[in-house]
Steps between C-alpha positions, in 0.01 A plus 500: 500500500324732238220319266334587203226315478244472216131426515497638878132589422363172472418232733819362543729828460333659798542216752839465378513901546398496854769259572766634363395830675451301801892356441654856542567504121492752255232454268424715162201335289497564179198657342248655236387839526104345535638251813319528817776597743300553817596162682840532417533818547379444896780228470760755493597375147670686254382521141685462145270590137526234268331300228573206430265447200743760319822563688470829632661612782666135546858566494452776797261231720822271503770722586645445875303271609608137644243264408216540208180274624284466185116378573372738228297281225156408379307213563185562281610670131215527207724310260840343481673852418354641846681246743849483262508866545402487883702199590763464242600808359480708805696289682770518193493908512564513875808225483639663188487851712662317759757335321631840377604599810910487647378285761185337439262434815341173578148411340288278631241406280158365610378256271253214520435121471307582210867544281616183627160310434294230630614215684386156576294418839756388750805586299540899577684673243849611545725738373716278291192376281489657159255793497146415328221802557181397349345877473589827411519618825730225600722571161509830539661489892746232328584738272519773794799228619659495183503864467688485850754207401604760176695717730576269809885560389443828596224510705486278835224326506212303673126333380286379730184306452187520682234231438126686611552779725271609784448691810358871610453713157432229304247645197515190273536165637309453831234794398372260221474217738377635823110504316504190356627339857241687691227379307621134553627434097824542380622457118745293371637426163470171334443150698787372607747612837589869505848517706669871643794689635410791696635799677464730778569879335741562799712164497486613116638831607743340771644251115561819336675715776726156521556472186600852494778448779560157447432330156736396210509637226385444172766307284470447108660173490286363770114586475404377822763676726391869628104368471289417779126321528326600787207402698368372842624136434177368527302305186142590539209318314233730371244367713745511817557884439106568499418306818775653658360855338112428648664414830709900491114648412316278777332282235435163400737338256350580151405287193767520268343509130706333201444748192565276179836671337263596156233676716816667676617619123168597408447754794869626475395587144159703619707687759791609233196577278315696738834697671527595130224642465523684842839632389633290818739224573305156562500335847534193332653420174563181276832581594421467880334158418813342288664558935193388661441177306895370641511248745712659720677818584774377722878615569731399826681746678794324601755661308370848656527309815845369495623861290316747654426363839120532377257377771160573455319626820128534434321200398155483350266506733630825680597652161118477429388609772735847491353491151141527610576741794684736275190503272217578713 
């Protein structure tokens, strides 16, 4: 099978990289002429130039190839315009190139619990509820999916969503939580529970090769078909997920801090403020906060069970601890 996959540089692309290399497949990543190759390059991959922020080179990246994996995106913008364009428009240019093809691949597009929404602790969200992101980011990955769903008459296709994502390569999630957990004090957002899907990047990668072979397709007359939530099927409590965290690291279980929801705002405001002034994108936003102060961040996997014959393989505790060895 010959891939095109997008986004191969990031965390996820290049563990989903290796494996499809691993597979015996053909893979051909698409990229920008300032991409660092090297790793995938020693990965035997091939290479296609191509933007998606404009277009170029597009309708060439798509041509005779089986299956289109897109991961490519942003998950911090400066503004509202940054993530539409990285999430949402991007995502539209490389289906419409697609779609104008005799015989349009498959695309399997990697989006996120964030487009679907929040969900309520102990009732997961599934992919029959009514979409309801509560950020930009979140909107802007829903709008990635609607982008999709304008040419799924022509184009075959797939969305996924992950819920958090970790493993080795990791640069945003467990990096900003490894300090705070070895000093004993972790953060969290308002007073009440804090509830969580998570996911090992490989069983993520294992969802989207499946979905590749496997998954139905997207239909317009029913939303839910051709979609896919995916996680490790367990519901963790914020304070479950540290302890279980300080045990991967050796440590004590740490104190788990409630920040009061208008000090969170108030210190998502200084860090826009002073990324602004840096010329940088803030680490954490107002925008970030709106996610943070939810309840719970849940989905179930069944459907990607029963559909895709989706079993995840790595639960937490060993998915931390390849996390930690792969950083040292």
């Amino acid at each position: 099978m010959h891939f095109l996959l997008t986004g191969g540089t990031g965390f996820i692309g290049q563990r989903l990289a290796r494996r499809i290399i691993e597979r015996g497949d053909t893979l051909t990543v698409l990229v920008r002429r300032t991409s660092k190759r090297g790793p995938l390059e020693a990965l035997g991959a091939r290479f296609a130039d191509g933007d998606l922020l404009t277009g170029q080179g597009l309708t060439e990246a798509v041509k005779g190839v089986d299956c289109v994996l897109h991961l490519a995106g942003v998950t911090k913008a400066r503004d509202e315009e940054g993530y539409i364009q990285g999430n949402t428009e991007g995502t539209r240019r490389l289906a419409r190139a697609m779609a104008a093809l005799p015989q349009p691949p498959r695309l399997v597009f990697c989006s996120s619990l964030a487009a679907a929404g929040p969900s309520v602790p102990g009732q997961p969200r599934r992919e029959e509820e009514t979409p309801a992101p509560v950020s930009r980011y979140g909107r802007s990955k829903l709008g990635g999916e609607e982008a999709v769903r304008e040419f799924c008459d022509k184009v075959p296709s797939v969305i996924v969503r992950p819920p958090i994502v970790y493993g080795p390569g990791d640069q945003e999630f467990l990096p900003a939580l490894l300090p705070m957990a070895r000093r004993g004090l972790v953060l969290k957002s308002g007073l009440g529970p804090k509830h969580y899907s998570l996911i090992h990047v490989d069983d993520l990668c294992t969802a989207l090769l499946a979905a590749a072979e496997r998954g139905q397709t997207l239909r317009q007359d029913a939303p839910e078909v051709g979609v896919y939530m995916v996680s490790d099927g367990t519901e963790y409590r914020w304070e479950d997920f540290c302890v279980t965290l300080a045990e991967a690291l050796g440590r004590t279980p740490p104190w788990v801090l409630p920040v009061p929801e208008a000090l969170s705002y108030v210190v998502g405001l200084g860090s826009e403020l002073a990324a602004r002034v840096r010329g940088t994108v803030p680490m954490l936003s107002r925008d970030k906060v709106r996610e943070m102060r939810c309840a719970a961040w849940t989905c179930s996997p069944d459907r990607a069970a029963k559909e895709l014959g989706f079993t995840p393989a790595i639960p937490l505790a060993q998915g931390l601890q390849s996390a930690l060895a792969a950083s040292k």
